[in-house]
PDB file of C-alpha atoms in Angstrom:
ATOM      1  CA  VAL A   1      18.376  -9.583  75.054  1.00 93.00           C
ATOM      2  CA  SER A   2      21.025  -8.184  77.441  1.00 94.00           C
ATOM      3  CA  CYS A   3      23.884 -10.053  76.289  1.00 95.00           C
ATOM      4  CA  LEU A   4      25.013 -12.462  73.682  1.00 94.00           C
ATOM      5  CA  SER A   5      27.129 -15.120  74.653  1.00 88.00           C
ATOM      6  CA  ARG A   6      29.692 -17.227  72.451  1.00 89.00           C
ATOM      7  CA  HIS A   7      33.069 -18.958  73.607  1.00 95.00           C
ATOM      8  CA  VAL A   8      34.714 -16.864  71.379  1.00 96.00           C
ATOM      9  CA  PHE A   9      38.840 -17.314  72.110  1.00 97.00           C
ATOM     10  CA  ALA A  10      38.008 -20.099  74.569  1.00 96.00           C
ATOM     11  CA  GLY A  11      40.132 -23.288  73.910  1.00 96.00           C
ATOM     12  CA  LEU A  12      42.972 -21.010  71.848  1.00 97.00           C
ATOM     13  CA  THR A  13      46.200 -21.263  73.793  1.00 96.00           C
ATOM     14  CA  THR A  14      49.421 -19.391  74.110  1.00 93.00           C
ATOM     15  CA  ALA A  15      50.791 -21.254  71.261  1.00 95.00           C
ATOM     16  CA  ASN A  16      48.076 -19.449  69.074  1.00 97.00           C
ATOM     17  CA  ARG A  17      48.983 -16.243  67.327  1.00 96.00           C
ATOM     18  CA  PRO A  18      46.793 -13.402  65.983  1.00 96.00           C
ATOM     19  CA  GLY A  19      45.750 -14.367  62.394  1.00 96.00           C
ATOM     20  CA  ASP A  20      46.499 -17.730  62.613  1.00 97.00           C
ATOM     21  CA  GLU A  21      43.932 -20.417  61.355  1.00 98.00           C
ATOM     22  CA  ALA A  22      42.375 -20.884  64.984  1.00 98.00           C
ATOM     23  CA  HIS A  23      42.299 -17.402  66.003  1.00 97.00           C
ATOM     24  CA  THR A  24      40.612 -16.341  62.425  1.00 98.00           C
ATOM     25  CA  ARG A  25      37.962 -18.883  63.080  1.00 97.00           C
ATOM     26  CA  HIS A  26      37.284 -16.945  66.340  1.00 97.00           C
ATOM     27  CA  MET A  27      37.593 -13.611  65.294  1.00 97.00           C
ATOM     28  CA  ASP A  28      34.941 -14.559  62.377  1.00 97.00           C
ATOM     29  CA  ALA A  29      32.677 -16.309  64.784  1.00 97.00           C
ATOM     30  CA  LEU A  30      32.909 -13.019  66.944  1.00 96.00           C
ATOM     31  CA  ARG A  31      31.638 -10.656  63.795  1.00 95.00           C
ATOM     32  CA  ARG A  32      28.670 -12.920  63.246  1.00 96.00           C
ATOM     33  CA  VAL A  33      27.749 -12.647  66.864  1.00 95.00           C
ATOM     34  CA  ILE A  34      28.235  -8.473  67.015  1.00 95.00           C
ATOM     35  CA  GLU A  35      25.889  -8.565  63.682  1.00 95.00           C
ATOM     36  CA  MET A  36      23.304 -10.773  65.784  1.00 95.00           C
ATOM     37  CA  ALA A  37      23.598  -8.825  68.655  1.00 94.00           C
ATOM     38  CA  HIS A  38      22.559  -5.325  66.118  1.00 93.00           C
ATOM     39  CA  VAL A  39      19.412  -7.461  64.823  1.00 95.00           C
ATOM     40  CA  VAL A  40      17.969  -8.081  68.654  1.00 95.00           C
ATOM     41  CA  GLY A  41      19.329  -4.714  70.048  1.00 94.00           C
ATOM     42  CA  SER A  42      21.954  -6.521  72.624  1.00 93.00           C
ATOM     43  CA  PRO A  43      23.997  -4.174  74.249  1.00 93.00           C
ATOM     44  CA  LEU A  44      26.782  -6.547  74.947  1.00 94.00           C
ATOM     45  CA  VAL A  45      28.546  -9.691  73.452  1.00 96.00           C
ATOM     46  CA  ARG A  46      30.686 -11.591  75.676  1.00 96.00           C
ATOM     47  CA  ILE A  47      33.897 -13.175  74.815  1.00 97.00           C
ATOM     48  CA  MET A  48      36.007 -15.739  77.142  1.00 97.00           C
ATOM     49  CA  THR A  49      39.941 -15.944  77.109  1.00 98.00           C
ATOM     50  CA  ASN A  50      42.545 -18.600  76.234  1.00 98.00           C
ATOM     51  CA  LYS A  51      43.397 -21.412  78.242  1.00 97.00           C
ATOM     52  CA  LYS A  52      44.580 -20.993  81.568  1.00 96.00           C
ATOM     53  CA  GLU A  53      48.179 -21.261  82.393  1.00 95.00           C
ATOM     54  CA  GLN A  54      47.991 -21.726  86.303  1.00 94.00           C
ATOM     55  CA  ILE A  55      51.113 -19.336  87.536  1.00 97.00           C
ATOM     56  CA  LEU A  56      51.208 -16.303  85.714  1.00 97.00           C
ATOM     57  CA  TRP A  57      53.304 -13.750  87.887  1.00 97.00           C
ATOM     58  CA  GLY A  58      55.893 -14.808  90.604  1.00 98.00           C
ATOM     59  CA  HIS A  59      58.752 -13.231  92.978  1.00 97.00           C
ATOM     60  CA  ASN A  60      62.018 -14.410  94.865  1.00 97.00           C
ATOM     61  CA  GLY A  61      62.671 -17.432  92.747  1.00 97.00           C
ATOM     62  CA  ALA A  62      58.950 -18.361  91.643  1.00 97.00           C
ATOM     63  CA  GLU A  63      59.381 -16.091  88.932  1.00 96.00           C
ATOM     64  CA  GLN A  64      62.183 -18.547  87.366  1.00 96.00           C
ATOM     65  CA  TRP A  65      61.009 -21.804  88.168  1.00 97.00           C
ATOM     66  CA  ASN A  66      57.104 -21.805  88.526  1.00 97.00           C
ATOM     67  CA  VAL A  67      55.913 -18.982  86.442  1.00 97.00           C
ATOM     68  CA  ALA A  68      54.789 -19.749  82.720  1.00 97.00           C
ATOM     69  CA  LYS A  69      56.582 -17.094  81.199  1.00 96.00           C
ATOM     70  CA  GLY A  70      55.325 -14.837  78.429  1.00 96.00           C
ATOM     71  CA  ALA A  71      51.679 -16.481  78.808  1.00 97.00           C
ATOM     72  CA  TRP A  72      49.906 -13.292  79.901  1.00 97.00           C
ATOM     73  CA  ASP A  73      51.599 -11.476  77.319  1.00 97.00           C
ATOM     74  CA  ALA A  74      50.732 -13.755  74.681  1.00 96.00           C
ATOM     75  CA  THR A  75      46.931 -13.447  75.669  1.00 97.00           C
ATOM     76  CA  LEU A  76      46.770  -9.637  75.061  1.00 97.00           C
ATOM     77  CA  PRO A  77      47.509  -9.796  71.153  1.00 97.00           C
ATOM     78  CA  LEU A  78      44.878 -12.447  70.631  1.00 96.00           C
ATOM     79  CA  ILE A  79      42.359 -10.458  72.407  1.00 96.00           C
ATOM     80  CA  ALA A  80      43.293  -6.747  71.110  1.00 95.00           C
ATOM     81  CA  PRO A  81      41.726  -7.414  67.814  1.00 94.00           C
ATOM     82  CA  ALA A  82      38.372  -7.859  69.212  1.00 93.00           C
ATOM     83  CA  VAL A  83      38.257  -4.480  71.266  1.00 89.00           C
ATOM     84  CA  ASP A  84      36.493  -2.373  69.282  1.00 77.00           C
ATOM     85  CA  VAL A  85      33.073  -2.669  70.196  1.00 75.00           C
ATOM     86  CA  VAL A  86      31.788  -2.784  73.721  1.00 83.00           C
ATOM     87  CA  LEU A  87      32.394  -6.333  74.778  1.00 96.00           C
ATOM     88  CA  VAL A  88      32.274  -8.099  78.043  1.00 97.00           C
ATOM     89  CA  VAL A  89      34.842 -10.749  79.355  1.00 98.00           C
ATOM     90  CA  GLU A  90      33.623 -13.598  81.536  1.00 98.00           C
ATOM     91  CA  THR A  91      35.565 -15.014  84.584  1.00 98.00           C
ATOM     92  CA  GLY A  92      35.811 -18.468  83.345  1.00 96.00           C
ATOM     93  CA  ASN A  93      36.974 -21.660  85.031  1.00 93.00           C
ATOM     94  CA  GLY A  94      39.954 -23.053  83.094  1.00 93.00           C
ATOM     95  CA  THR A  95      40.752 -19.469  80.930  1.00 97.00           C
ATOM     96  CA  MET A  96      43.277 -17.116  81.646  1.00 97.00           C
ATOM     97  CA  VAL A  97      40.625 -14.501  82.977  1.00 98.00           C
ATOM     98  CA  ASN A  98      39.425 -16.671  85.896  1.00 97.00           C
ATOM     99  CA  SER A  99      39.036 -13.970  88.453  1.00 98.00           C
ATOM    100  CA  SER A 100      38.127 -10.310  89.161  1.00 98.00           C
ATOM    101  CA  TYR A 101      41.909  -9.297  89.399  1.00 98.00           C
ATOM    102  CA  THR A 102      42.747 -10.848  85.964  1.00 98.00           C
ATOM    103  CA  GLY A 103      39.558  -9.162  84.346  1.00 98.00           C
ATOM    104  CA  ARG A 104      40.497  -5.735  85.450  1.00 98.00           C
ATOM    105  CA  ARG A 105      44.220  -6.349  84.594  1.00 98.00           C
ATOM    106  CA  LEU A 106      43.591  -7.221  80.886  1.00 98.00           C
ATOM    107  CA  ILE A 107      41.404  -4.363  80.850  1.00 98.00           C
ATOM    108  CA  ASP A 108      44.321  -2.246  82.164  1.00 98.00           C
ATOM    109  CA  ASP A 109      47.148  -3.980  80.189  1.00 98.00           C
ATOM    110  CA  LEU A 110      44.886  -3.232  76.642  1.00 97.00           C
ATOM    111  CA  GLY A 111      44.478  -0.015  77.799  1.00 96.00           C
ATOM    112  CA  ALA A 112      40.580  -0.895  76.813  1.00 96.00           C
ATOM    113  CA  LYS A 113      38.743   0.489  80.079  1.00 96.00           C
ATOM    114  CA  GLY A 114      34.948   1.628  78.717  1.00 93.00           C
ATOM    115  CA  ILE A 115      35.342  -0.605  75.853  1.00 94.00           C
ATOM    116  CA  LEU A 116      36.115  -3.865  77.373  1.00 97.00           C
ATOM    117  CA  LYS A 117      34.076  -4.946  80.837  1.00 98.00           C
ATOM    118  CA  VAL A 118      34.016  -7.803  83.041  1.00 98.00           C
ATOM    119  CA  LEU A 119      31.235 -10.359  82.787  1.00 98.00           C
ATOM    120  CA  TRP A 120      31.564 -11.211  86.658  1.00 98.00           C
ATOM    121  CA  ASP A 121      31.067 -14.870  87.428  1.00 98.00           C
ATOM    122  CA  PRO A 122      31.782 -14.785  91.152  1.00 98.00           C
ATOM    123  CA  ALA A 123      30.938 -18.672  91.418  1.00 98.00           C
ATOM    124  CA  ASN A 124      33.307 -19.757  88.817  1.00 98.00           C
ATOM    125  CA  ASN A 125      36.133 -17.106  90.642  1.00 98.00           C
ATOM    126  CA  CYS A 126      35.689 -19.766  93.808  1.00 98.00           C
ATOM    127  CA  TRP A 127      37.706 -22.164  91.976  1.00 96.00           C
ATOM    128  CA  CYS A 128      40.802 -19.959  92.225  1.00 96.00           C
ATOM    129  CA  HIS A 129      39.893 -18.964  95.789  1.00 97.00           C
ATOM    130  CA  GLU A 130      39.336 -15.254  95.049  1.00 98.00           C
ATOM    131  CA  ARG A 131      36.438 -14.436  97.933  1.00 98.00           C
ATOM    132  CA  ALA A 132      33.714 -12.749  96.012  1.00 98.00           C
ATOM    133  CA  TRP A 133      33.162 -10.111  98.591  1.00 98.00           C
ATOM    134  CA  PRO A 134      34.802  -7.814  99.301  1.00 98.00           C
ATOM    135  CA  ASP A 135      37.686  -8.749  97.236  1.00 98.00           C
ATOM    136  CA  GLY A 136      36.302  -9.734  93.875  1.00 98.00           C
ATOM    137  CA  TYR A 137      33.797  -6.811  93.878  1.00 98.00           C
ATOM    138  CA  ASP A 138      36.103  -4.525  95.136  1.00 98.00           C
ATOM    139  CA  GLU A 139      38.546  -5.363  91.962  1.00 98.00           C
ATOM    140  CA  LEU A 140      35.624  -4.420  89.817  1.00 98.00           C
ATOM    141  CA  ARG A 141      34.430  -1.064  90.792  1.00 97.00           C
ATOM    142  CA  ASP A 142      34.918   2.205  89.127  1.00 95.00           C
ATOM    143  CA  GLY A 143      33.517   1.369  85.802  1.00 96.00           C
ATOM    144  CA  TYR A 144      34.890  -2.364  85.284  1.00 98.00           C
ATOM    145  CA  LEU A 145      31.763  -4.255  85.688  1.00 98.00           C
ATOM    146  CA  GLY A 146      29.388  -5.090  82.664  1.00 97.00           C
ATOM    147  CA  HIS A 147      27.209  -7.743  83.624  1.00 98.00           C
ATOM    148  CA  VAL A 148      26.747 -10.291  86.596  1.00 98.00           C
ATOM    149  CA  HIS A 149      26.099 -13.932  86.431  1.00 98.00           C
ATOM    150  CA  ILE A 150      25.052 -15.598  89.619  1.00 98.00           C
ATOM    151  CA  LYS A 151      24.976 -19.223  90.706  1.00 98.00           C
ATOM    152  CA  ASP A 152      26.124 -20.839  93.897  1.00 98.00           C
ATOM    153  CA  VAL A 153      28.718 -23.445  94.102  1.00 98.00           C
ATOM    154  CA  GLN A 154      30.877 -25.778  96.357  1.00 98.00           C
ATOM    155  CA  VAL A 155      34.665 -26.244  94.954  1.00 98.00           C
ATOM    156  CA  ASP A 156      36.913 -28.665  96.254  1.00 98.00           C
ATOM    157  CA  THR A 157      40.128 -27.599  94.285  1.00 96.00           C
ATOM    158  CA  PRO A 158      42.444 -30.321  95.832  1.00 96.00           C
ATOM    159  CA  ARG A 159      39.863 -32.766  94.643  1.00 97.00           C
ATOM    160  CA  ALA A 160      39.337 -31.381  91.340  1.00 97.00           C
ATOM    161  CA  THR A 161      35.638 -31.631  91.965  1.00 98.00           C
ATOM    162  CA  LEU A 162      32.762 -28.810  91.511  1.00 98.00           C
ATOM    163  CA  GLU A 163      29.245 -28.827  92.808  1.00 98.00           C
ATOM    164  CA  VAL A 164      26.754 -26.385  92.067  1.00 98.00           C
ATOM    165  CA  ARG A 165      24.349 -26.164  94.611  1.00 98.00           C
ATOM    166  CA  ARG A 166      20.738 -24.222  95.229  1.00 98.00           C
ATOM    167  CA  LEU A 167      21.348 -20.647  95.657  1.00 98.00           C
ATOM    168  CA  GLY A 168      21.896 -19.668  99.174  1.00 98.00           C
ATOM    169  CA  GLU A 169      23.485 -23.230 100.118  1.00 98.00           C
ATOM    170  CA  GLY A 170      26.929 -22.799  98.685  1.00 98.00           C
ATOM    171  CA  GLN A 171      29.934 -21.106  99.792  1.00 98.00           C
ATOM    172  CA  LEU A 172      28.864 -17.769  98.228  1.00 98.00           C
ATOM    173  CA  ALA A 173      25.542 -18.042 100.678  1.00 98.00           C
ATOM    174  CA  ASP A 174      26.858 -15.064 103.067  1.00 98.00           C
ATOM    175  CA  GLN A 175      28.179 -13.104 100.140  1.00 98.00           C
ATOM    176  CA  PHE A 176      25.275 -12.376  97.950  1.00 98.00           C
ATOM    177  CA  ARG A 177      23.184  -9.929 100.203  1.00 98.00           C
ATOM    178  CA  PRO A 178      26.221  -7.561 100.702  1.00 98.00           C
ATOM    179  CA  ILE A 179      27.207  -7.906  96.795  1.00 98.00           C
ATOM    180  CA  ALA A 180      23.518  -6.763  96.060  1.00 98.00           C
ATOM    181  CA  GLU A 181      23.753  -4.133  98.541  1.00 98.00           C
ATOM    182  CA  ALA A 182      26.669  -2.808  97.088  1.00 98.00           C
ATOM    183  CA  LEU A 183      25.669  -3.056  93.706  1.00 98.00           C
ATOM    184  CA  ARG A 184      22.401  -0.633  94.846  1.00 98.00           C
ATOM    185  CA  ALA A 185      24.827   1.850  96.609  1.00 97.00           C
ATOM    186  CA  ASP A 186      27.212   2.040  93.600  1.00 97.00           C
ATOM    187  CA  GLY A 187      24.341   2.658  91.030  1.00 97.00           C
ATOM    188  CA  TYR A 188      24.998  -0.165  89.110  1.00 97.00           C
ATOM    189  CA  ASP A 189      22.689  -0.058  86.312  1.00 95.00           C
ATOM    190  CA  GLY A 190      23.615  -3.312  84.257  1.00 95.00           C
ATOM    191  CA  VAL A 191      21.775  -6.644  84.323  1.00 97.00           C
ATOM    192  CA  ILE A 192      22.211  -9.474  86.789  1.00 98.00           C
ATOM    193  CA  SER A 193      21.393 -13.003  85.377  1.00 97.00           C
ATOM    194  CA  LEU A 194      20.501 -16.021  87.171  1.00 98.00           C
ATOM    195  CA  GLU A 195      22.735 -18.728  85.579  1.00 97.00           C
ATOM    196  CA  SER A 196      20.233 -21.398  86.126  1.00 97.00           C
ATOM    197  CA  VAL A 197      22.556 -24.583  85.799  1.00 97.00           C
ATOM    198  CA  TYR A 198      21.451 -26.393  89.446  1.00 98.00           C
ATOM    199  CA  HIS A 199      19.505 -29.617  89.486  1.00 98.00           C
ATOM    200  CA  PRO A 200      18.652 -31.253  92.641  1.00 97.00           C
ATOM    201  CA  GLY A 201      20.268 -34.496  91.851  1.00 96.00           C
ATOM    202  CA  ASN A 202      17.633 -35.748  89.364  1.00 97.00           C
ATOM    203  CA  GLY A 203      18.592 -33.898  86.036  1.00 97.00           C
ATOM    204  CA  ASP A 204      15.518 -31.787  86.386  1.00 98.00           C
ATOM    205  CA  PHE A 205      16.949 -28.177  85.568  1.00 98.00           C
ATOM    206  CA  GLU A 206      13.709 -26.639  85.398  1.00 98.00           C
ATOM    207  CA  ALA A 207      12.791 -27.827  89.087  1.00 98.00           C
ATOM    208  CA  GLY A 208      16.417 -26.370  89.693  1.00 98.00           C
ATOM    209  CA  PHE A 209      15.100 -22.836  88.429  1.00 98.00           C
ATOM    210  CA  ARG A 210      12.120 -23.195  90.509  1.00 98.00           C
ATOM    211  CA  LEU A 211      13.630 -23.903  93.459  1.00 98.00           C
ATOM    212  CA  CYS A 212      16.361 -20.930  92.938  1.00 98.00           C
ATOM    213  CA  VAL A 213      14.402 -18.043  91.025  1.00 98.00           C
ATOM    214  CA  ASP A 214      12.746 -17.071  94.102  1.00 98.00           C
ATOM    215  CA  ARG A 215      15.842 -16.666  96.375  1.00 98.00           C
ATOM    216  CA  PHE A 216      17.428 -15.074  93.342  1.00 98.00           C
ATOM    217  CA  LYS A 217      14.644 -12.153  92.970  1.00 98.00           C
ATOM    218  CA  ALA A 218      14.713 -11.659  96.991  1.00 98.00           C
ATOM    219  CA  LEU A 219      18.355 -10.466  96.456  1.00 98.00           C
ATOM    220  CA  PHE A 220      18.688  -8.661  93.527  1.00 97.00           C
ATOM    221  CA  GLY A 221      15.122  -7.948  92.300  1.00 91.00           C
TER     222      GLY A 221
END
């Protein structure tokens, strides 16, 4: 078992505070999943982050009129009590960490490098228009990368629409191979998981898995 995944901290908002009822429930869930990780020998436990505020930093007027003031600073103390074991924080849709950049910044701002790492899902990062290669990958070099999820998508942010596609047929098609080559060249020794969430239009996820797994193995095996 490479990583135990629960949606710890997902759904919290910047109105929550460490120790309040909702935060306490998430911390209790984290303790239970850490206990399970010890039982099954999983080296990693995944966490998420609280709900996304769209604009966190700005300049030349945006800092006054557009930034969700204090949202990032309110996130840090929600996550900080969890960072006493090796965790990975996923780049997720709709969460404060939704890119490699924000994942790395969270780790740096918490002073948690080596304890907290990024579970990089480059397909999720497409929603915020962070290009996986080379931009997203470069943010995670030098010890920030802990686990990788692979799937392919096509996003249409203005129309609020996401389509999962067969691996190699979405907007990441030209980026998977250079990512795989870079992981090998950089000596990445963690796990790369096929996130099998594709079906070919008929709800048959097993068929979707079989349509993707050979391509996944050819790239990352």
